[in-house]
Short mmCIF file of C-alpha atoms and ligand atoms in Angstrom, two decimals:
data_model
loop_
_atom_site.label_atom_id
_atom_site.label_comp_id
_atom_site.label_asym_id
_atom_site.label_seq_id
_atom_site.Cartn_x
_atom_site.Cartn_y
_atom_site.Cartn_z
CA MET A 1 -27.38 -10.68 -17.05
CA GLU A 2 -30.19 -8.37 -15.97
CA THR A 3 -28.20 -6.65 -13.29
CA ILE A 4 -25.47 -6.07 -15.81
CA ASN A 5 -27.77 -4.41 -18.32
CA LYS A 6 -29.44 -2.34 -15.66
CA HIS A 7 -26.13 -0.86 -14.56
CA TYR A 8 -24.45 -0.50 -17.92
CA PHE A 9 -24.55 3.28 -18.07
CA SER A 10 -23.67 3.83 -14.44
CA ASP A 11 -20.66 1.50 -14.94
CA MET A 12 -19.67 3.48 -18.00
CA GLY A 13 -20.00 6.63 -15.92
CA VAL A 14 -17.61 5.27 -13.32
CA MET A 15 -15.13 4.30 -16.05
CA LEU A 16 -15.39 7.71 -17.65
CA GLY A 17 -14.87 9.38 -14.26
CA ARG A 18 -11.74 7.32 -13.78
CA SER A 19 -10.43 8.30 -17.17
CA MET A 20 -11.19 11.97 -16.71
CA ARG A 21 -9.12 11.96 -13.54
CA HIS A 22 -6.32 10.38 -15.56
CA ILE A 23 -6.54 13.13 -18.15
CA LEU A 24 -6.76 15.98 -15.65
CA ARG A 25 -3.82 14.61 -13.66
CA SER A 26 -1.63 14.24 -16.69
CA MET A 27 -2.14 17.57 -18.40
CA ASP A 28 1.41 17.23 -19.68
CA THR A 29 0.10 14.74 -22.25
CA ILE A 30 -2.19 17.44 -23.63
CA ILE A 31 0.83 19.71 -23.92
CA THR A 32 2.92 16.99 -25.56
CA VAL A 33 0.14 16.26 -28.00
CA THR A 34 -0.49 19.88 -28.96
CA ILE A 35 3.04 21.25 -29.00
CA THR A 36 4.18 19.67 -32.27
CA PRO A 37 1.10 20.66 -34.27
CA ILE A 38 1.34 24.19 -32.86
CA ALA A 39 5.03 24.35 -33.79
CA MET A 40 4.15 23.15 -37.31
CA MET A 41 1.48 25.81 -37.52
CA LEU A 42 3.95 28.53 -36.50
CA LEU A 43 6.56 27.23 -38.93
CA PHE A 44 4.21 27.02 -41.88
CA VAL A 45 2.44 30.30 -41.25
CA TYR A 46 5.41 32.51 -40.37
CA VAL A 47 8.24 30.87 -42.31
CA LEU A 48 6.94 28.96 -45.30
CA GLY A 49 3.45 30.31 -45.68
CA GLY A 50 4.48 33.44 -47.60
CA ALA A 51 5.72 31.29 -50.45
CA ILE A 52 2.71 29.00 -50.63
CA GLN A 53 -0.09 29.82 -53.05
CA THR A 54 -3.35 28.40 -51.76
CA GLY A 55 -5.93 30.59 -53.34
CA MET A 56 -7.02 31.63 -49.84
CA ASP A 57 -5.81 34.95 -48.52
CA ASN A 58 -5.46 33.73 -44.94
CA TYR A 59 -2.99 30.85 -44.72
CA VAL A 60 -3.91 30.01 -41.07
CA ASN A 61 -7.44 29.34 -42.26
CA TYR A 62 -6.06 27.06 -44.95
CA LEU A 63 -3.75 25.21 -42.58
CA LEU A 64 -5.87 24.68 -39.48
CA PRO A 65 -7.87 21.59 -40.53
CA GLY A 66 -4.73 19.59 -41.33
CA ILE A 67 -3.10 20.68 -38.09
CA LEU A 68 -6.13 19.47 -36.15
CA LEU A 69 -5.97 16.06 -37.83
CA MET A 70 -2.28 15.87 -37.02
CA ALA A 71 -2.96 16.58 -33.36
CA ILE A 72 -5.61 13.88 -33.20
CA SER A 73 -3.27 11.40 -34.88
CA SER A 74 -0.63 11.96 -32.25
CA GLY A 75 -3.22 12.12 -29.46
CA ILE A 76 -4.44 8.61 -30.07
CA ALA A 77 -0.95 7.23 -29.40
CA TYR A 78 -1.82 7.96 -25.77
CA THR A 79 -5.05 6.05 -26.08
CA SER A 80 -3.18 2.90 -26.94
CA TYR A 81 -0.58 3.68 -24.30
CA ARG A 82 -3.23 3.99 -21.58
CA LEU A 83 -4.90 0.79 -22.71
CA PHE A 84 -1.59 -1.06 -22.79
CA MET A 85 -0.78 0.09 -19.26
CA ASP A 86 -4.15 -1.06 -17.97
CA MET A 87 -3.56 -4.50 -19.42
CA GLN A 88 -0.06 -4.63 -17.95
CA ARG A 89 -1.10 -3.54 -14.51
CA GLY A 90 -3.85 -6.09 -14.25
CA ILE A 91 -6.62 -3.61 -13.55
CA PHE A 92 -8.48 -4.98 -16.57
CA GLU A 93 -8.38 -8.41 -15.01
CA ARG A 94 -9.94 -7.02 -11.89
CA PHE A 95 -12.72 -5.35 -13.88
CA HIS A 96 -13.28 -8.48 -15.94
CA SER A 97 -13.62 -10.68 -12.90
CA MET A 98 -16.28 -8.33 -11.48
CA PRO A 99 -19.98 -8.46 -12.30
CA ILE A 100 -19.91 -5.56 -14.74
CA ALA A 101 -20.28 -5.45 -18.50
CA ARG A 102 -16.94 -6.45 -19.96
CA SER A 103 -17.00 -3.81 -22.64
CA ALA A 104 -17.44 -1.00 -20.08
CA ALA A 105 -13.69 -0.96 -19.38
CA LEU A 106 -12.88 -0.70 -23.06
CA TRP A 107 -15.51 1.93 -23.82
CA GLY A 108 -14.14 3.96 -20.93
CA HIS A 109 -10.91 4.25 -22.90
CA VAL A 110 -12.75 5.14 -26.09
CA LEU A 111 -14.64 7.96 -24.37
CA THR A 112 -11.42 9.17 -22.78
CA SER A 113 -9.84 9.33 -26.19
CA LEU A 114 -12.72 11.46 -27.49
CA VAL A 115 -12.59 13.85 -24.54
CA SER A 116 -8.83 14.30 -24.43
CA ASN A 117 -8.59 14.84 -28.18
CA ALA A 118 -11.43 17.34 -27.99
CA ILE A 119 -9.41 19.27 -25.40
CA SER A 120 -6.35 19.28 -27.70
CA VAL A 121 -8.46 20.47 -30.62
CA VAL A 122 -9.86 23.36 -28.58
CA VAL A 123 -6.38 24.36 -27.40
CA ILE A 124 -5.09 24.44 -30.98
CA ILE A 125 -8.08 26.42 -32.26
CA LEU A 126 -7.46 28.99 -29.52
CA VAL A 127 -3.82 29.33 -30.60
CA ALA A 128 -4.92 29.59 -34.23
CA LEU A 129 -7.29 32.43 -33.27
CA LEU A 130 -4.34 34.29 -31.79
CA MET A 131 -2.49 33.72 -35.05
CA GLY A 132 -5.26 35.25 -37.10
CA PHE A 133 -7.60 32.37 -37.79
CA ARG A 134 -11.10 33.64 -38.57
CA SER A 135 -14.20 31.78 -39.56
CA SER A 136 -17.54 32.89 -40.90
CA ALA A 137 -19.10 29.51 -40.16
CA GLY A 138 -22.44 29.39 -38.40
CA ILE A 139 -23.34 27.14 -35.53
CA LEU A 140 -24.48 24.32 -37.82
CA SER A 141 -21.22 24.31 -39.72
CA TRP A 142 -19.26 24.24 -36.48
CA LEU A 143 -21.36 21.32 -35.32
CA ALA A 144 -20.64 19.54 -38.60
CA VAL A 145 -16.91 20.18 -38.11
CA ALA A 146 -17.12 18.83 -34.56
CA GLY A 147 -18.96 15.78 -35.85
CA ILE A 148 -16.37 15.03 -38.53
CA LEU A 149 -13.52 15.46 -36.06
CA ALA A 150 -15.27 13.20 -33.55
CA LEU A 151 -15.77 10.51 -36.19
CA PHE A 152 -12.14 10.84 -37.27
CA THR A 153 -11.07 10.49 -33.62
CA LEU A 154 -13.27 7.44 -33.17
CA ALA A 155 -11.91 5.79 -36.30
CA LEU A 156 -8.32 6.29 -35.18
CA THR A 157 -9.22 5.35 -31.61
CA TRP A 158 -10.29 1.88 -32.69
CA ILE A 159 -7.00 1.51 -34.55
CA ALA A 160 -5.30 2.57 -31.33
CA VAL A 161 -7.29 -0.06 -29.44
CA ILE A 162 -5.94 -2.76 -31.76
CA ALA A 163 -2.40 -1.47 -31.21
CA GLY A 164 -2.80 -1.13 -27.45
CA LEU A 165 -4.27 -4.61 -27.04
CA SER A 166 -1.73 -6.39 -29.21
CA ALA A 167 1.44 -4.47 -28.30
CA THR A 168 4.14 -6.27 -26.37
CA SER A 169 6.00 -3.16 -25.24
CA VAL A 170 5.23 0.43 -24.32
CA ASP A 171 7.03 1.74 -27.40
CA GLY A 172 5.17 -0.68 -29.64
CA ALA A 173 1.86 0.56 -28.30
CA GLY A 174 2.43 4.06 -29.69
CA ALA A 175 4.51 3.34 -32.78
CA PHE A 176 1.53 2.82 -35.09
CA ALA A 177 0.68 6.52 -34.82
CA TYR A 178 3.80 7.81 -36.60
CA PRO A 179 2.70 7.05 -40.17
CA LEU A 180 -0.70 8.57 -39.35
CA ILE A 181 0.91 11.79 -38.11
CA PHE A 182 2.66 12.19 -41.47
CA LEU A 183 -0.33 11.48 -43.70
CA PRO A 184 -1.33 15.18 -43.71
CA PHE A 185 1.96 16.07 -45.44
CA ILE A 186 0.96 14.11 -48.53
CA SER A 187 -2.47 15.66 -48.76
CA SER A 188 -4.09 19.01 -49.34
CA ALA A 189 -3.44 19.95 -45.69
CA PHE A 190 -0.41 22.23 -46.29
CA VAL A 191 -0.35 22.92 -50.02
CA PRO A 192 -2.85 22.38 -52.82
CA THR A 193 -2.41 19.01 -54.49
CA GLU A 194 -2.28 20.53 -58.01
CA THR A 195 1.43 21.28 -57.76
CA MET A 196 2.44 17.72 -56.80
CA PRO A 197 3.99 15.22 -59.26
CA SER A 198 1.31 12.97 -60.72
CA VAL A 199 1.93 9.80 -58.68
CA VAL A 200 2.11 11.70 -55.40
CA ARG A 201 -0.89 13.75 -56.44
CA ALA A 202 -2.93 10.64 -57.17
CA PHE A 203 -2.14 9.31 -53.71
CA ALA A 204 -2.79 12.65 -52.04
CA GLU A 205 -6.14 13.18 -53.68
CA ASN A 206 -7.38 9.72 -52.85
CA GLN A 207 -6.31 9.33 -49.27
CA PRO A 208 -8.72 10.12 -46.44
CA VAL A 209 -6.94 13.18 -45.05
CA THR A 210 -7.49 15.27 -48.21
CA SER A 211 -11.24 14.86 -48.32
CA ILE A 212 -11.57 15.38 -44.56
CA VAL A 213 -9.38 18.49 -44.70
CA ASN A 214 -11.27 19.88 -47.70
CA ALA A 215 -14.63 19.28 -46.06
CA ILE A 216 -13.62 20.97 -42.79
CA ARG A 217 -11.96 23.84 -44.64
CA ALA A 218 -15.09 24.50 -46.69
CA LEU A 219 -17.32 24.31 -43.62
CA LEU A 220 -15.14 26.75 -41.66
CA ALA A 221 -15.04 29.14 -44.61
CA GLY A 222 -18.81 29.11 -44.73
CA GLN A 223 -18.70 27.73 -48.28
CA LEU A 224 -20.91 25.11 -49.80
CA VAL A 225 -19.40 21.70 -49.17
CA GLY A 226 -19.41 19.52 -52.22
CA SER A 227 -18.95 15.80 -52.44
CA ASP A 228 -15.91 16.06 -50.14
CA VAL A 229 -18.00 15.88 -47.01
CA TRP A 230 -19.58 12.59 -48.10
CA VAL A 231 -16.25 11.12 -49.11
CA ALA A 232 -14.85 12.25 -45.75
CA LEU A 233 -17.72 10.69 -43.84
CA ALA A 234 -17.43 7.47 -45.83
CA TRP A 235 -13.72 7.25 -44.99
CA CYS A 236 -14.27 7.90 -41.29
CA VAL A 237 -17.16 5.49 -40.92
CA GLY A 238 -15.46 2.87 -43.09
CA ILE A 239 -12.19 2.96 -41.16
CA MET A 240 -14.11 3.01 -37.90
CA LEU A 241 -16.14 -0.10 -38.73
CA VAL A 242 -13.19 -2.11 -40.02
CA ALA A 243 -10.99 -1.10 -37.08
CA TYR A 244 -13.82 -1.78 -34.62
CA PHE A 245 -14.31 -5.25 -36.07
CA PHE A 246 -10.65 -6.15 -35.71
CA ALA A 247 -10.34 -4.45 -32.32
CA MET A 248 -13.20 -6.57 -31.00
CA ARG A 249 -11.58 -9.72 -32.36
CA VAL A 250 -8.30 -8.91 -30.64
CA TYR A 251 -10.20 -7.98 -27.48
CA LYS A 252 -12.05 -11.29 -27.35
CA LYS A 253 -8.83 -13.16 -27.95
CA ARG A 254 -6.86 -11.28 -25.34
CA MET A 255 -9.54 -11.41 -22.65
CA MET B 1 -27.54 -29.31 0.48
CA GLN B 2 -23.97 -28.19 0.91
CA THR B 3 -22.12 -27.53 -2.33
CA ASN B 4 -18.41 -26.99 -2.33
CA ALA B 5 -17.20 -23.45 -2.83
CA ILE B 6 -15.02 -24.69 -5.68
CA GLN B 7 -15.24 -27.96 -7.56
CA VAL B 8 -12.73 -28.76 -10.29
CA ASN B 9 -12.77 -31.92 -12.40
CA GLY B 10 -10.34 -33.03 -15.07
CA LEU B 11 -9.25 -29.51 -15.99
CA HIS B 12 -7.10 -29.26 -19.13
CA LYS B 13 -5.46 -26.20 -20.60
CA SER B 14 -2.77 -25.69 -23.22
CA TYR B 15 -1.18 -22.57 -24.64
CA LYS B 16 -0.47 -23.60 -28.23
CA GLN B 17 1.98 -26.54 -27.93
CA LEU B 18 2.54 -26.08 -24.20
CA GLN B 19 0.33 -28.33 -22.10
CA VAL B 20 -0.01 -26.61 -18.75
CA LEU B 21 -2.91 -28.43 -17.05
CA LYS B 22 -3.25 -32.14 -17.73
CA GLY B 23 -6.28 -33.14 -15.72
CA VAL B 24 -6.53 -31.16 -12.50
CA ASP B 25 -9.03 -32.23 -9.83
CA PHE B 26 -9.70 -30.70 -6.45
CA GLU B 27 -12.42 -29.23 -4.32
CA VAL B 28 -12.55 -26.43 -1.80
CA GLN B 29 -14.98 -26.49 1.10
CA ASN B 30 -17.05 -23.47 2.01
CA GLY B 31 -15.37 -21.22 4.52
CA SER B 32 -11.97 -22.88 4.33
CA ILE B 33 -8.56 -21.64 3.27
CA PHE B 34 -7.17 -23.65 0.40
CA ALA B 35 -3.58 -23.25 -0.73
CA LEU B 36 -2.40 -24.25 -4.17
CA LEU B 37 1.30 -24.80 -4.10
CA GLY B 38 3.55 -24.95 -7.13
CA SER B 39 6.85 -23.72 -8.45
CA ASN B 40 7.28 -21.04 -11.15
CA GLY B 41 5.34 -21.89 -14.27
CA ALA B 42 3.44 -24.77 -12.68
CA GLY B 43 0.13 -23.33 -13.84
CA LYS B 44 -1.21 -21.72 -10.67
CA THR B 45 -2.19 -18.47 -12.34
CA THR B 46 -3.75 -20.43 -15.19
CA ILE B 47 -6.05 -22.20 -12.72
CA VAL B 48 -6.91 -18.92 -10.99
CA LYS B 49 -7.76 -17.31 -14.34
CA ILE B 50 -10.04 -20.18 -15.32
CA LEU B 51 -11.82 -20.09 -11.95
CA THR B 52 -12.28 -16.31 -12.13
CA THR B 53 -13.73 -16.47 -15.68
CA LEU B 54 -10.77 -14.71 -17.29
CA LEU B 55 -9.71 -17.72 -19.34
CA GLU B 56 -11.57 -20.66 -20.84
CA GLN B 57 -10.38 -24.18 -20.18
CA ASP B 58 -9.88 -26.65 -23.04
CA GLY B 59 -11.41 -29.57 -21.17
CA GLY B 60 -12.90 -30.59 -17.85
CA THR B 61 -15.28 -28.64 -15.66
CA ALA B 62 -14.97 -26.06 -12.94
CA ALA B 63 -17.73 -24.75 -10.71
CA VAL B 64 -17.47 -21.83 -8.32
CA ASN B 65 -20.17 -21.31 -5.70
CA GLY B 66 -22.16 -23.99 -7.56
CA PHE B 67 -22.02 -22.15 -10.90
CA ASP B 68 -20.19 -23.53 -13.90
CA VAL B 69 -17.47 -21.07 -14.91
CA ALA B 70 -17.95 -21.66 -18.62
CA SER B 71 -21.75 -21.45 -18.84
CA LYS B 72 -22.58 -19.15 -15.90
CA PRO B 73 -19.71 -16.67 -15.74
CA ASP B 74 -21.96 -13.82 -14.58
CA ASN B 75 -23.11 -15.76 -11.53
CA VAL B 76 -19.54 -16.71 -10.78
CA ARG B 77 -18.47 -13.07 -10.94
CA GLN B 78 -21.21 -12.15 -8.47
CA SER B 79 -19.72 -14.58 -5.96
CA ILE B 80 -16.00 -13.88 -6.18
CA SER B 81 -13.27 -11.36 -6.18
CA LEU B 82 -9.75 -11.62 -7.49
CA THR B 83 -6.47 -10.26 -6.24
CA GLY B 84 -4.19 -11.12 -9.13
CA GLN B 85 -0.53 -11.91 -9.05
CA PHE B 86 0.36 -8.33 -9.96
CA ALA B 87 -1.31 -5.56 -8.00
CA ALA B 88 -4.42 -4.47 -9.90
CA VAL B 89 -4.68 -0.94 -8.58
CA ASP B 90 -5.02 2.33 -10.42
CA GLU B 91 -1.73 4.15 -9.91
CA ILE B 92 -3.00 7.58 -10.89
CA LEU B 93 -5.95 7.54 -8.50
CA THR B 94 -5.61 7.81 -4.73
CA GLY B 95 -6.21 4.85 -2.44
CA ARG B 96 -9.59 6.24 -1.46
CA GLU B 97 -10.61 6.81 -5.07
CA ASN B 98 -9.64 3.26 -5.95
CA LEU B 99 -11.89 1.86 -3.24
CA ILE B 100 -14.79 4.16 -4.09
CA MET B 101 -14.48 3.21 -7.75
CA ILE B 102 -14.82 -0.49 -6.95
CA ALA B 103 -17.72 0.14 -4.58
CA ARG B 104 -19.53 2.06 -7.34
CA LEU B 105 -18.87 -0.69 -9.84
CA ARG B 106 -20.35 -3.15 -7.37
CA HIS B 107 -23.37 -0.84 -7.06
CA LEU B 108 -23.14 -0.58 -3.29
CA ASP B 109 -25.06 2.00 -1.36
CA ASN B 110 -22.49 3.93 0.56
CA PRO B 111 -19.17 3.93 -1.32
CA ARG B 112 -17.53 6.59 0.87
CA GLN B 113 -18.38 4.81 4.12
CA ILE B 114 -17.17 1.49 2.71
CA SER B 115 -13.87 2.99 1.62
CA ASP B 116 -13.38 4.71 5.00
CA ASP B 117 -13.90 1.42 6.81
CA LEU B 118 -11.47 -0.47 4.62
CA LEU B 119 -8.84 2.27 4.78
CA ASN B 120 -9.07 2.03 8.56
CA ARG B 121 -8.92 -1.71 8.65
CA PHE B 122 -5.88 -1.84 6.38
CA SER B 123 -4.04 1.05 8.10
CA LEU B 124 -4.09 3.13 4.95
CA ASN B 125 -5.67 6.20 6.52
CA ASP B 126 -2.60 8.40 6.31
CA ALA B 127 -2.02 7.55 2.67
CA ALA B 128 -5.69 7.58 1.67
CA ASP B 129 -5.50 10.75 -0.37
CA ARG B 130 -2.14 10.18 -1.95
CA ARG B 131 -1.73 8.75 -5.41
CA VAL B 132 -1.09 5.04 -5.38
CA SER B 133 2.04 5.54 -7.48
CA THR B 134 3.66 6.87 -4.27
CA TYR B 135 2.79 3.74 -2.24
CA SER B 136 5.29 1.12 -1.13
CA GLY B 137 4.91 -2.47 -2.33
CA GLY B 138 3.28 -3.54 0.92
CA MET B 139 0.79 -0.65 0.92
CA ARG B 140 -0.09 -1.38 -2.67
CA ARG B 141 -0.75 -5.02 -1.86
CA ARG B 142 -2.88 -4.05 1.14
CA LEU B 143 -4.92 -1.70 -1.03
CA ASP B 144 -5.18 -4.41 -3.66
CA ILE B 145 -6.61 -6.86 -1.15
CA ALA B 146 -8.86 -4.16 0.35
CA MET B 147 -10.30 -3.55 -3.12
CA SER B 148 -11.10 -7.24 -3.33
CA LEU B 149 -13.04 -7.11 -0.08
CA VAL B 150 -15.39 -4.36 -1.23
CA GLY B 151 -18.88 -5.82 -1.31
CA LYS B 152 -17.94 -8.81 0.87
CA PRO B 153 -17.68 -11.50 -1.82
CA GLN B 154 -18.14 -15.09 -0.63
CA ILE B 155 -15.01 -16.47 -2.29
CA ILE B 156 -11.72 -14.65 -2.57
CA PHE B 157 -8.88 -15.59 -4.89
CA LEU B 158 -5.40 -14.46 -3.94
CA ASP B 159 -2.70 -15.25 -6.49
CA GLU B 160 0.66 -15.18 -4.72
CA PRO B 161 -0.46 -12.47 -2.29
CA THR B 162 2.87 -12.15 -0.51
CA THR B 163 5.40 -12.50 -3.31
CA GLY B 164 7.80 -9.58 -3.20
CA LEU B 165 6.74 -8.38 0.26
CA ASP B 166 9.09 -7.93 3.18
CA PRO B 167 8.57 -10.21 6.21
CA GLU B 168 6.56 -7.64 8.12
CA ALA B 169 4.18 -6.93 5.25
CA ARG B 170 3.88 -10.65 4.73
CA LEU B 171 2.74 -11.19 8.31
CA GLU B 172 0.14 -8.45 7.86
CA VAL B 173 -1.27 -10.19 4.81
CA TRP B 174 -1.39 -13.46 6.69
CA LYS B 175 -3.34 -11.78 9.46
CA ILE B 176 -5.83 -10.41 6.95
CA VAL B 177 -6.32 -13.82 5.35
CA LYS B 178 -6.93 -15.45 8.70
CA GLU B 179 -9.48 -12.80 9.63
CA LEU B 180 -11.29 -13.36 6.37
CA ALA B 181 -11.61 -17.06 6.98
CA ASN B 182 -12.78 -16.43 10.53
CA ASN B 183 -15.62 -14.39 9.10
CA GLY B 184 -16.68 -17.27 6.88
CA THR B 185 -15.13 -16.20 3.59
CA THR B 186 -13.66 -18.97 1.45
CA VAL B 187 -10.08 -18.18 0.51
CA PHE B 188 -8.27 -19.74 -2.44
CA LEU B 189 -4.64 -18.76 -2.48
CA THR B 190 -1.64 -19.75 -4.51
CA THR B 191 1.87 -19.58 -3.25
CA GLN B 192 5.40 -20.72 -3.88
CA TYR B 193 6.19 -20.49 -0.19
CA LEU B 194 5.64 -23.70 1.62
CA ASP B 195 5.62 -22.09 5.04
CA GLU B 196 2.85 -19.79 3.88
CA ALA B 197 0.63 -22.75 3.00
CA GLU B 198 1.62 -24.35 6.28
CA GLN B 199 0.68 -21.23 8.25
CA LEU B 200 -2.62 -20.44 6.60
CA ALA B 201 -4.31 -23.29 4.87
CA ASN B 202 -6.78 -25.91 6.03
CA ARG B 203 -5.99 -27.89 2.93
CA ILE B 204 -2.99 -27.83 0.66
CA ALA B 205 -2.71 -29.11 -2.90
CA ILE B 206 0.54 -29.40 -4.77
CA LEU B 207 0.47 -28.75 -8.50
CA HIS B 208 3.32 -30.31 -10.41
CA GLU B 209 3.69 -30.98 -14.12
CA GLY B 210 0.06 -30.32 -14.85
CA LYS B 211 -1.47 -32.44 -12.11
CA ILE B 212 -2.27 -32.31 -8.44
CA ILE B 213 0.27 -34.70 -6.99
CA ALA B 214 -0.76 -34.31 -3.37
CA ASN B 215 -3.83 -32.92 -1.66
CA GLY B 216 -4.77 -32.91 1.98
CA THR B 217 -4.33 -31.31 5.36
CA LEU B 218 -0.88 -30.55 6.60
CA ALA B 219 -1.07 -33.70 8.75
CA ASP B 220 -2.03 -35.78 5.69
CA LEU B 221 0.89 -34.46 3.75
CA LYS B 222 3.28 -35.10 6.59
CA LYS B 223 2.23 -38.74 6.57
CA LEU B 224 3.42 -38.98 2.98
CA PHE B 225 6.88 -38.34 4.23
CA PRO B 226 8.83 -41.53 4.88
CA PRO B 227 8.27 -42.13 8.61
CA ALA B 228 11.60 -43.90 9.09
CA LYS B 229 13.41 -40.61 8.82
CA VAL B 230 11.44 -39.07 11.65
CA GLU B 231 13.07 -41.39 14.11
CA TYR B 232 16.55 -40.15 13.39
CA ILE B 233 15.80 -36.46 12.95
CA GLU B 234 14.74 -34.41 15.92
CA LYS B 235 12.85 -31.80 13.94
CA GLN B 236 9.48 -32.52 12.30
CA PRO B 237 9.71 -32.49 8.52
CA ASN B 238 8.40 -29.23 7.18
CA LEU B 239 6.38 -28.88 4.06
CA GLU B 240 9.41 -28.01 1.98
CA GLU B 241 10.94 -31.38 2.68
CA ILE B 242 7.67 -33.16 1.99
CA PHE B 243 7.31 -31.28 -1.28
CA LEU B 244 10.79 -32.14 -2.43
CA ALA B 245 10.35 -35.75 -1.33
CA ILE B 246 7.11 -36.12 -3.30
CA ILE B 247 8.52 -34.53 -6.41
CA GLY B 248 11.62 -36.67 -6.12
CA LYS B 249 9.51 -39.81 -5.82
CA LYS B 250 7.44 -38.92 -8.89
CA GLU B 251 10.45 -38.23 -10.98
CA LYS B 252 12.06 -41.57 -10.13
CA ILE B 253 9.03 -43.51 -11.38
N1 ATP C 301 -0.82 -16.40 -22.41
C1 ATP C 301 0.11 -17.37 -22.43
N2 ATP C 301 0.62 -17.79 -23.60
C2 ATP C 301 1.56 -18.77 -23.64
N3 ATP C 301 2.05 -19.38 -22.56
C3 ATP C 301 1.58 -19.00 -21.35
C4 ATP C 301 0.59 -17.97 -21.23
N4 ATP C 301 0.32 -17.81 -19.91
C5 ATP C 301 1.09 -18.68 -19.26
N5 ATP C 301 1.85 -19.40 -20.11
C6 ATP C 301 2.79 -20.49 -19.73
O1 ATP C 301 2.07 -21.45 -19.02
C7 ATP C 301 2.83 -21.95 -17.93
C8 ATP C 301 2.06 -21.77 -16.65
O2 ATP C 301 1.91 -20.41 -16.39
P1 ATP C 301 1.24 -19.83 -15.07
O3 ATP C 301 1.31 -18.36 -15.15
O4 ATP C 301 -0.09 -20.44 -14.89
O5 ATP C 301 2.24 -20.38 -13.96
P2 ATP C 301 2.33 -20.00 -12.42
O6 ATP C 301 2.27 -21.27 -11.67
O7 ATP C 301 1.33 -18.97 -12.07
O8 ATP C 301 3.80 -19.42 -12.34
P3 ATP C 301 4.39 -18.24 -11.42
O9 ATP C 301 4.68 -18.84 -10.10
O10 ATP C 301 5.63 -17.85 -12.14
O11 ATP C 301 3.38 -17.16 -11.37
C9 ATP C 301 4.16 -21.21 -17.98
O12 ATP C 301 5.10 -22.03 -18.60
C10 ATP C 301 3.86 -19.99 -18.80
O13 ATP C 301 5.02 -19.61 -19.51
MG1 MG C 302 1.41 -17.08 -11.41
#
């Protein structure tokens, strides 16, 4: 036991190094993950945006938070894909029969998910800057945005872990992400919720994406964030804890 | 005191309704090669998984290197390494990176030196810096076994190490296994190939319908074969015939 505890972080480091190589050698996944959100951004800004009344004069600024969430939602499909492949190929069995902390292999995937999604987010922000995105946010606000996005990624990552561990086919491993990718459409991500029919509006205003989008939007605009940021945090942490709990149960059962 | 490398008593395991192991007993002496023989679905991998702490048994006990697999899994993991039925290599990394990764995870001092030595020994030098996804089946299996040798574990589990290999690659794996045993490593291997057990193992156990139906040296097993037949047939019975004879006998009862 002692040796295992002593080496926990160095083991995690090895796992992270492995995953980073995976990410760097499959840059095409970053492109695949970012291309659809970028296309959506172009479509909404240059085709539909003129007709949308948001109350903000710069539609890219309005749109960006939702686009980022969309990218993360599609990015985590790869998290469950990578996990599924590791299980299939038996490399997990090798790790688990070695004297290292069992959770190190799993946490390696979680860290990978954070890093690769962070790369996608940066790529999309750079494209948004080219398209006219501007922010008056200070360093603290940016840190808060990064924190919220990281929590959101973590929450979805644990859902991806459940999917990756329990999937029986490659397609199944990624399928869970599709509904998540479309959640931003029924939220305040693209248009204000006020114009939606009442049932849709009720859903939109009470689902996690709206509060997260509103909080990030306010932070980037350098405005005071109201209760949205707390609702957003509560959603992220809540989803994360529930998903973590179930992911661990599946993990124990599968291992 | 000399404990056995592996000691298994009354092992039971079911997957839901399916009873796979119905009281398995055997022991493996230190430094020997032990072959577990069984047809598809006999439960060989299930036994390997229990012994390597990947799966918990429903009943019975198993000890590896003197440590109970259920209560002392960490000590067991310190003593063993596993080459599973399907190559457990990282396809995206190179052969060298795979070996270095395992050496780091085993907290050894000189990962690069260790990987160089193993690459040499397994004739993987030329392919060392290529991604494993470009390797042939035989190269992959060699790397897989090389990864299991990192850190010189006392007991090595090989689950069907030569399934799917061409005859040449198979001979190479046999050579490696023999070398291991010569250096004092205990080798537990499973196989469906009777000639493989015949070639390699000091002791052979046959797993059939959840139990060990025969266990002994090759000579012991040959004695089980009806001797009358030997008089009329020029050729010695090989293990395949013994296996079929034993199974046939059991099924008649
Ligand atoms: N996780 C599982 N859930 C349900 N049944 C399983 C599971 N793993 C194995 N089995 C079943 O248990 C039986 C024994 O499987 P096992 O993999 O141990 O056999 P094996 O001797 O290794 O076979 P093979 O030579 O094909 O590798 C098979 O009938 C298999 O279908
Ligand atoms: Mg098997």
